[in-house]
Coordinates of C-alpha atoms and ligand atoms in Angstrom, one line a residue:
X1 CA 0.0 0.0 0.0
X2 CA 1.1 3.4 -0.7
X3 CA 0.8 6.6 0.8
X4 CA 0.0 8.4 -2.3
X5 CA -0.2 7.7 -5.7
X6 CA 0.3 10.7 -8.7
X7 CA -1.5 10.2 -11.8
X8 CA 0.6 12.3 -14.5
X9 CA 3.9 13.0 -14.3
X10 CA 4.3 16.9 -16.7
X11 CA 5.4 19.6 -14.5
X12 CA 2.7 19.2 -11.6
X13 CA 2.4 16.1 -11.3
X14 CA 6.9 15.8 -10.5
X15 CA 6.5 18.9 -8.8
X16 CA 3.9 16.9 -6.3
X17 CA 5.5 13.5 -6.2
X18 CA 8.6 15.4 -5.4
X19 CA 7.6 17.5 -3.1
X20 CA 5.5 14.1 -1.4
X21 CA 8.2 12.3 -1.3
X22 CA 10.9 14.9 0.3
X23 CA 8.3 14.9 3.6
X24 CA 8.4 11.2 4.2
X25 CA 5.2 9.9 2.2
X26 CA 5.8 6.4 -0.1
X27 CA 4.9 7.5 -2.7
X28 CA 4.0 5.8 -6.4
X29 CA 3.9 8.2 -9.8
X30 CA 2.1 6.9 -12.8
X31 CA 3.0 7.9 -16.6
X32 CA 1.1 6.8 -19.5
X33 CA 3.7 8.1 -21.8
X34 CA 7.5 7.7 -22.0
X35 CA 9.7 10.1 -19.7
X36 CA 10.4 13.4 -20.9
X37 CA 7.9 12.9 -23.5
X38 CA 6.4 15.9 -25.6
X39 CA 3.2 15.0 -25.7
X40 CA 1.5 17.0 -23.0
X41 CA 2.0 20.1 -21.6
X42 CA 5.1 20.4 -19.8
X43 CA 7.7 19.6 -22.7
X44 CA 10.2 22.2 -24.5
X45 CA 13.3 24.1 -23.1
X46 CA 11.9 26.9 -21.5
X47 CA 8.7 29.1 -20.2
X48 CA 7.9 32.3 -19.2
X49 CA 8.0 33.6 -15.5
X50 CA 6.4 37.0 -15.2
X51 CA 6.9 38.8 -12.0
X52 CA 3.8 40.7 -11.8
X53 CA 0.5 39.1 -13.3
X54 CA -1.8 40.6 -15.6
X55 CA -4.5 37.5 -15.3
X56 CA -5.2 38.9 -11.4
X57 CA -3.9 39.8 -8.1
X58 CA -5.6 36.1 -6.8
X59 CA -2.6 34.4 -8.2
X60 CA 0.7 36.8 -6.1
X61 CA 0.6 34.4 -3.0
X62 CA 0.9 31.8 -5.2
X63 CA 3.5 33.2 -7.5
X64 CA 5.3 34.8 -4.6
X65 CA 5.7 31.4 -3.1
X66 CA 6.6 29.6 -6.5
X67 CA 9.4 32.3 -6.8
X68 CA 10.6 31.1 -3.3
X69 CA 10.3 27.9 -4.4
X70 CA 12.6 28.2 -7.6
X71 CA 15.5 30.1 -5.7
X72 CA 15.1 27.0 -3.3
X73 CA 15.3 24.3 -6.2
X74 CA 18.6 26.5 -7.7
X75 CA 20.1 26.3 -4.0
X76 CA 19.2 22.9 -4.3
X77 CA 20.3 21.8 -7.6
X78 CA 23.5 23.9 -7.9
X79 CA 22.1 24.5 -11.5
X80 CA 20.3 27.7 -12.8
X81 CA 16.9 27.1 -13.3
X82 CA 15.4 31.2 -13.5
X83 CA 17.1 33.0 -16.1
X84 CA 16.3 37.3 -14.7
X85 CA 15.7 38.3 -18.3
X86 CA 13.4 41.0 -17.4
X87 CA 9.6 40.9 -18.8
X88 CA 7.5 43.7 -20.4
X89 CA 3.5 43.1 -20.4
X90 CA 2.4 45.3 -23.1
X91 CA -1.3 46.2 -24.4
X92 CA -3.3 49.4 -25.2
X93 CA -3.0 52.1 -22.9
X94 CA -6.6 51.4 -21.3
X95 CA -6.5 47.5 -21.3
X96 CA -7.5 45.7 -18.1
X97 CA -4.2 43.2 -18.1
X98 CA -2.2 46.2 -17.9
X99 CA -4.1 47.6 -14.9
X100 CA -4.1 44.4 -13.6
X101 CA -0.2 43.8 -14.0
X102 CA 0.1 47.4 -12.0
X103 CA -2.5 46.9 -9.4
X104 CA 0.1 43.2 -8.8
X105 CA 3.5 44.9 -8.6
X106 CA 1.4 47.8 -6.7
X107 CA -0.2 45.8 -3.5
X108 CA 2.9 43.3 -4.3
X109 CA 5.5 45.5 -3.7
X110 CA 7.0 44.2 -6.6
X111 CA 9.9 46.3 -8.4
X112 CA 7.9 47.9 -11.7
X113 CA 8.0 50.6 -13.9
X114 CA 5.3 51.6 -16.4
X115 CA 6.4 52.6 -19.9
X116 CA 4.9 54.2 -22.1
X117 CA 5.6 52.9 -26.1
X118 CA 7.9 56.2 -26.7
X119 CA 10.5 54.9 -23.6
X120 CA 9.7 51.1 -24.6
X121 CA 11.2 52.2 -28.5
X122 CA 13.9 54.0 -26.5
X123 CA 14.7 51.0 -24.5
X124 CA 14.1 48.5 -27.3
X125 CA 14.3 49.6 -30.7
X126 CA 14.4 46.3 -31.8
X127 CA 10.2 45.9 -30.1
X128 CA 8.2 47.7 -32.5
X129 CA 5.5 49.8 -30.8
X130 CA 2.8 52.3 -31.8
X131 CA 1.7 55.5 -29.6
X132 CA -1.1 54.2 -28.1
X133 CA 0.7 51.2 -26.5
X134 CA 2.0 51.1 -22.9
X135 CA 3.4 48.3 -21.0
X136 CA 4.7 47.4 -17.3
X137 CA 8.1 46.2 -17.3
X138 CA 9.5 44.1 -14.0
X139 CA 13.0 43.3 -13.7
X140 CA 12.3 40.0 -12.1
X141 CA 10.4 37.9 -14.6
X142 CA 12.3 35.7 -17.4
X143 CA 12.7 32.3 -18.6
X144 CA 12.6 28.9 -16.9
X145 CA 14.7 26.2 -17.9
X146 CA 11.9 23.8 -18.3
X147 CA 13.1 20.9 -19.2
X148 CA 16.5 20.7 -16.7
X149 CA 13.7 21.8 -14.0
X150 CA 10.8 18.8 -15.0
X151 CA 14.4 16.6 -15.0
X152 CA 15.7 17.9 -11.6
X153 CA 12.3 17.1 -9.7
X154 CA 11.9 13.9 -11.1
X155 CA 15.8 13.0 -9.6
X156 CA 14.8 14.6 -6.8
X157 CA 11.3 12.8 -6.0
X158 CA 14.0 9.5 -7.0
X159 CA 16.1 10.2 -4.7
X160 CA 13.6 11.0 -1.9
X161 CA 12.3 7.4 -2.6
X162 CA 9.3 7.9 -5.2
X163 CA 9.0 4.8 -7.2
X164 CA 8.0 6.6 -11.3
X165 CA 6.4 4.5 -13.8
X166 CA 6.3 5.5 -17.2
X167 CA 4.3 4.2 -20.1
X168 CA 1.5 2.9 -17.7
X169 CA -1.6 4.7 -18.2
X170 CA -4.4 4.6 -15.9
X171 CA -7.5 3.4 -17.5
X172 CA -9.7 4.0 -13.9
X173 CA -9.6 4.4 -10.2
X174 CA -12.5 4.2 -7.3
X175 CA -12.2 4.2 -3.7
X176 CA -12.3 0.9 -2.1
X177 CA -13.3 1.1 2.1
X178 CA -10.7 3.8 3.4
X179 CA -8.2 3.6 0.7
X180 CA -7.7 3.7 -3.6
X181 CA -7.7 1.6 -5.8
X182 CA -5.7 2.6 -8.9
X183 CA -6.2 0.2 -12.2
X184 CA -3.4 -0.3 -15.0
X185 CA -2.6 -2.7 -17.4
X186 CA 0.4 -3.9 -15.1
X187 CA -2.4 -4.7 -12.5
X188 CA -4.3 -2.6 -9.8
X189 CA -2.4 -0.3 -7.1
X190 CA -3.7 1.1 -3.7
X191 CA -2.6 3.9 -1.4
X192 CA -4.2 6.0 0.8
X193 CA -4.6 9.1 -1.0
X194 CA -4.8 10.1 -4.7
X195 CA -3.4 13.1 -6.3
X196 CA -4.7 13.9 -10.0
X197 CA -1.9 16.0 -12.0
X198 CA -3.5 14.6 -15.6
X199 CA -4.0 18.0 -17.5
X200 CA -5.4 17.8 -20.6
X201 CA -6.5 14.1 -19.9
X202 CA -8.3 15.1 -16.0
X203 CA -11.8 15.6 -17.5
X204 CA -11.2 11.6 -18.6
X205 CA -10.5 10.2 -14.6
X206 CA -13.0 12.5 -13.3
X207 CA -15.8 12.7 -16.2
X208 CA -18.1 15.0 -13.3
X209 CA -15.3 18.1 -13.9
X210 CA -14.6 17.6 -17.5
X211 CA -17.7 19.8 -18.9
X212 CA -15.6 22.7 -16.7
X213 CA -12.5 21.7 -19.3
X214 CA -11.6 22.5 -22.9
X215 CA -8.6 21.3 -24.3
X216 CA -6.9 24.1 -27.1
X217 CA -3.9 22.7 -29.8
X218 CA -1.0 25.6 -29.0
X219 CA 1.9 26.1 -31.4
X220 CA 4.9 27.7 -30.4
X221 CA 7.6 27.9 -33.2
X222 CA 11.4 29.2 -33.0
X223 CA 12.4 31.6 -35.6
X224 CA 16.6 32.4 -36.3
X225 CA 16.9 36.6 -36.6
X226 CA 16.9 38.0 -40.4
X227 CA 20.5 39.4 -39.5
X228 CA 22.1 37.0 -37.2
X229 CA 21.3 39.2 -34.2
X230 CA 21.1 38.4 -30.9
X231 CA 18.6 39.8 -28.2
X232 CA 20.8 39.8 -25.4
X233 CA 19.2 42.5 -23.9
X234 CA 15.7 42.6 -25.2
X235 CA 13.3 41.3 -22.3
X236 CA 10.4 38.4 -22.9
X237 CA 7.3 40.2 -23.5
X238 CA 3.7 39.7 -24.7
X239 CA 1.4 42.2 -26.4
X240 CA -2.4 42.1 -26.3
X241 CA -2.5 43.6 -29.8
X242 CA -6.3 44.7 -29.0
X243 CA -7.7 42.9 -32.1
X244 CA -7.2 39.1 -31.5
X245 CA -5.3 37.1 -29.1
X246 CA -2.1 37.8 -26.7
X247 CA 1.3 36.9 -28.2
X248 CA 4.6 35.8 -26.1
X249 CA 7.7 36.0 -26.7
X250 CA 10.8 35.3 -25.9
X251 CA 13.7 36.8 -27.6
X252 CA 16.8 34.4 -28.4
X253 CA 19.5 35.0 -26.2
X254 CA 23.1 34.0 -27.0
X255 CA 22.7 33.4 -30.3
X256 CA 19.4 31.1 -30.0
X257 CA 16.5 32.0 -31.9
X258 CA 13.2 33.6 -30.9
X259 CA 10.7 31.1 -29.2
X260 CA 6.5 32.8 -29.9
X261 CA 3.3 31.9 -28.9
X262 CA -0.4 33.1 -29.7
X263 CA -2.6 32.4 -26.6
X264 CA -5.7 30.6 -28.4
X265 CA -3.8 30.0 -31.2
X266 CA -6.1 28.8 -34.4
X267 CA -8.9 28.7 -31.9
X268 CA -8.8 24.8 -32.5
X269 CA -10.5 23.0 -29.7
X270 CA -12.2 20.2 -28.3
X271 CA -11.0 16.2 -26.7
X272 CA -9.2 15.8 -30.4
X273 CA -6.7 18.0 -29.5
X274 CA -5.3 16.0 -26.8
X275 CA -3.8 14.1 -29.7
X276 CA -3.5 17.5 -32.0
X277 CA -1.9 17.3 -35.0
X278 CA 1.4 18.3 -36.4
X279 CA 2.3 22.2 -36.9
X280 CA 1.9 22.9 -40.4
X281 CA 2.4 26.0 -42.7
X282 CA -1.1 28.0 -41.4
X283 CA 0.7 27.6 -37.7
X284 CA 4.4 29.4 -39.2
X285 CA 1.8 32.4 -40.8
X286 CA -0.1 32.8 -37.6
X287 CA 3.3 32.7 -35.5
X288 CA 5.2 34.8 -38.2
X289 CA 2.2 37.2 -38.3
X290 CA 3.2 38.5 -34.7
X291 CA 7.2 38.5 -35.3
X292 CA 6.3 40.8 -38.4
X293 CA 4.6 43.1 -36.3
X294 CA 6.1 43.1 -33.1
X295 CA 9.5 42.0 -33.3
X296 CA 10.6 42.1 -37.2
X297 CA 14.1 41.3 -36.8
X298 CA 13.4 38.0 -35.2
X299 CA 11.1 36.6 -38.4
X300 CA 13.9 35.0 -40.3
X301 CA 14.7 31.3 -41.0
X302 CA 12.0 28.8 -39.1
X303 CA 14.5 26.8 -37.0
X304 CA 11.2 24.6 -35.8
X305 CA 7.9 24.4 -34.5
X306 CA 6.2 22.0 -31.8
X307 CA 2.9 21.7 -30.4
X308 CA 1.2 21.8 -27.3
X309 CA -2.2 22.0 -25.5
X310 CA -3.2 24.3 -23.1
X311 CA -6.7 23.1 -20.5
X312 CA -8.6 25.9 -20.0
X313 CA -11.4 26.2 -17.5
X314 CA -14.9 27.9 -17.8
X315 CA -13.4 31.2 -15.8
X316 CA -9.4 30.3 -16.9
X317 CA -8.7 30.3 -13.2
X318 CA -6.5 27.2 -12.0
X319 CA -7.9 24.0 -10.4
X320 CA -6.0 23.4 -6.9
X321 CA -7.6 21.7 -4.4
X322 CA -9.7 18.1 -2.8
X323 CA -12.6 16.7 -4.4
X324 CA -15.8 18.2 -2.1
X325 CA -16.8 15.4 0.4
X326 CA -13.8 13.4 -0.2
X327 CA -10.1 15.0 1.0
X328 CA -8.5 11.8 -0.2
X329 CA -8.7 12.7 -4.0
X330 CA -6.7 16.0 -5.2
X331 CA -6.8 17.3 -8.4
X332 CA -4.1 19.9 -9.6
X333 CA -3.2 21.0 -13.2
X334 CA -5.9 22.4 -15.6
X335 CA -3.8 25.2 -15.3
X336 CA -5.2 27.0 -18.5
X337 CA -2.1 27.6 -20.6
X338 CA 0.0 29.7 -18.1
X339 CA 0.6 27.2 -14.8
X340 CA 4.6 26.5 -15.6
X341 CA 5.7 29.0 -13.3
X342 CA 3.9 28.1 -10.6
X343 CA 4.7 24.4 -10.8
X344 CA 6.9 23.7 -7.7
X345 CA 4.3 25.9 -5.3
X346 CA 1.4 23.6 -6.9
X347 CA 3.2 20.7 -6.4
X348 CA 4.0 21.5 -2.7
X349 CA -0.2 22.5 -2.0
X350 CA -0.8 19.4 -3.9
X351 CA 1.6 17.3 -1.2
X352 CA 0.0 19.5 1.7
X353 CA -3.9 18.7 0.7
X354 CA -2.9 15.2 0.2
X355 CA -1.0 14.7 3.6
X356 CA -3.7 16.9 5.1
X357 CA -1.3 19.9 6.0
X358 CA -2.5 23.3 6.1
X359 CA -1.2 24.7 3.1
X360 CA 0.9 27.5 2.8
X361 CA -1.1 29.8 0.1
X362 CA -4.4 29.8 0.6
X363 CA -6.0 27.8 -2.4
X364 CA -10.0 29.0 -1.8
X365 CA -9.8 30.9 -5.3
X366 CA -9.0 27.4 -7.6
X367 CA -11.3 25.1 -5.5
X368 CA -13.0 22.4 -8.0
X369 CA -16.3 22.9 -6.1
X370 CA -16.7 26.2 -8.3
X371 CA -17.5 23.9 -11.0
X372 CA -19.6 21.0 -9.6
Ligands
FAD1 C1 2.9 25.9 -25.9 C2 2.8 26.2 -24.4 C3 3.5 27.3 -23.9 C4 3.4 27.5 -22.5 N1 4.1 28.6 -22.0 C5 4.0 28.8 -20.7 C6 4.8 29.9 -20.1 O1 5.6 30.5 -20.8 N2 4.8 30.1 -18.8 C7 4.0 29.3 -18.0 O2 4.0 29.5 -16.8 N3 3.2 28.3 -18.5 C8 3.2 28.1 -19.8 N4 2.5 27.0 -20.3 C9 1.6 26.3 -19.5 C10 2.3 25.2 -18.7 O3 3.3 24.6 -19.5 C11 1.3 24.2 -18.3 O4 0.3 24.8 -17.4 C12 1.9 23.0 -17.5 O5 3.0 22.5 -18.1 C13 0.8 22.0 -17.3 O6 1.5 20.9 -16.6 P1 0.6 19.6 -16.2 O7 1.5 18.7 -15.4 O8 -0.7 20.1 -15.6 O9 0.2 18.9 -17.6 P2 1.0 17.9 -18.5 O10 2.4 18.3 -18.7 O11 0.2 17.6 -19.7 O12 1.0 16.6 -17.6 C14 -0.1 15.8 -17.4 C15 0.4 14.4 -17.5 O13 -0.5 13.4 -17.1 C16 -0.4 12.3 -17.9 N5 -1.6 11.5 -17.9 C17 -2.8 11.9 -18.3 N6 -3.7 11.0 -18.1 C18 -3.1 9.9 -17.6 C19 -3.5 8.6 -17.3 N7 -4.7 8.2 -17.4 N8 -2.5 7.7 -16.8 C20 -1.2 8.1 -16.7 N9 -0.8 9.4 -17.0 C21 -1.7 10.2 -17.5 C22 -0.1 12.9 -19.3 O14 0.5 12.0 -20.2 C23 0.9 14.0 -18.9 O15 2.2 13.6 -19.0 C24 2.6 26.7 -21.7 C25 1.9 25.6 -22.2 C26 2.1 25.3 -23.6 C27 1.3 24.2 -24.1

């Protein structure tokens, strides 16, 4: 019998198992796919973190404790894992996310400054900005190393005694008495308590939450400079471009090439896109369309794209917290395209609700009840 068992093993689903395992619990991770594999959410060399948060000021315990988290996990690891790039969130002058991203760095205390476009162009001639445009720029955010971070908590659930399966997919799970039974093809498993870190595939072990889910097919392509430039000192940044959809981007450093994204992408969604399909010449336009207009010199030579898939929830607010009437069963993850940053905080409330700790953000905003 285990303590706890972890259904998905992306970013919250190592983030919980190792953060389980480091306070004592035996603790079993299930896989359906290989290790590392790139066929959730949680695969590609780097993400985003953004200092100050333009989706709300519910998420700043959170990411204040996820940025603890990460300097702990460097101290830890001896390796850098938070690459202080600086971040600019830029929109029209009147937007909401840019009041929003204030009102954060504001009740925050979080080192800002607001720009208008003029300074941005003065700052970074390279961003190409119309009057009209303002942005809030915080020295703090940057890029995760994504992948060396999803490695490092793995080795570190490992070596805090988590046993990892890969390629053994779940196909159920009910509670049996006082404890779980977990079904694979390999045979059934028990523990006490359950923690669900399945993304895009949640809605499938809990069918009772997966109306509150829609699962969206992201691109994110990687694009050499037309001149063989490198933005060394150009900070990531998305634009809300006030027509359609919110790009991000971040510049390629040291030679790399540009990494963007289009929140929403094609607008294709739906269960099919848990599979997707491959990136395809419509993707390079659409990704292309916002280097041409935001970043020109960074729309050269398509080094290559990948896709993705992002869960969203009815109000695109996170899903952290037990299933009502039954504390046993955690569900973490639906994270609506923009939970990487927070992965090692969510994995730690996910280890605290399942060992029946008080947690150390309070979690009220992303209960599941919302939805049931
Ligand atoms: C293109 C893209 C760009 C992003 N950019 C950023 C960014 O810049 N900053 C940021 O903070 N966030 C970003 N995000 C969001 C972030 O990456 C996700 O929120 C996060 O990775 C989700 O992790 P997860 O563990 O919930 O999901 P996943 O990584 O998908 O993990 C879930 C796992 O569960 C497994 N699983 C499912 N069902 C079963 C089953 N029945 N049995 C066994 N295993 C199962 C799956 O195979 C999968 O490995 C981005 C996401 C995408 C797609």
């Amino acid at each position: 019998m285990h303590d706890v068992i972890v259904i998905g093993l992306g970013a919250m689903g190592s983030a919980a198992a190792w953060q389980l395992a480091r306070r004592g619990a035996r603790v079993l991770g299930l896989e359906q796919f290989g290790e590392g594999h790139d066929r959730g959410s949680s695969h590609g060399r780097t993400r985003v973190i953004r200092r100050v948060y333009s989706e709300g000021e519910v998420y700043m315990p959170l990411l204040n404790r996820a940025y603890a988290l990460w300097a702990a996990m460097e101290r830890e690891s001896g390796e850098t894992l938070l690459v202080r790039t600086g971040g600019l969130d830029i929109a029209p002058r009147d937007a909401a996310s840019l009041a929003n991203a204030h009102a954060c760095a504001v009740s925050g205390d979080v080192a800002h400054e607001v720009l208008d476009a003029a300074t941005v162009r003065l700052r970074h001639p390279e961003i190409s900005l119309p009057d009209g445009f303002a942005a809030v720029y915080a020295p703090d955010s940057g890029q995760l190393r994504s992948d060396h971070a999803n490695t490092w908590m793995r080795t570190a659930a490992r070596s805090a005694g988590a046993l990892l399966r890969f390629g053994t997919p779940v196909t159920g799970w009910r509670k049996h008495g006082t404890h779980i039974e977990v079904d694979t093809a390999a045979g059934t498993e028990s523990a006490h308590r359950l923690v669900i870190a399945a993304g895009a595939w949640a809605g499938t072990l809990l069918p009772e939450i997966d109306p509150a889910l829609t699962v969206e097919r992201q691109v994110v392509g990687w694009f050499e400079s037309v001149d063989g430039r490198s933005f060394d000192d150009t900070p990531v940044f998305q634009v809300e471009p006030g027509d359609r959809g919110r790009f991000y981007i971040q510049p390629g450093r040291g030679g790399e090439s540009t990494k963007i994204g289009l929140y929403g992408h094609l607008g294709e969604r739906g269960p099919e896109m848990r599979a997707g399909r491959p990136p395809d010449a419509a993707d390079e336009a659409a990704l292309r369309a916002g280097l041409a207009r935001w970043l020109p010199a960074a729309n050269g030579r398509l080094e290559h794209m990948e896709q993705c898939r992002f869960t969203r929830t009815t109000d695109d607010r996170f899903i952290i917290g037990t299933w009502p009437g039954d504390d046993a069963v955690t569900l973490v993850s639906p994270c609506s395209g923009h939970g990487f940053k927070f992965a090692p905080a969510i994995g730690e409330a996910a280890a605290q609700l399942a060992l029946g700790e008080s947690t150390t953000v309070d979690l009220s905003p992303f209960a599941v009840a919302r939805f049931l």
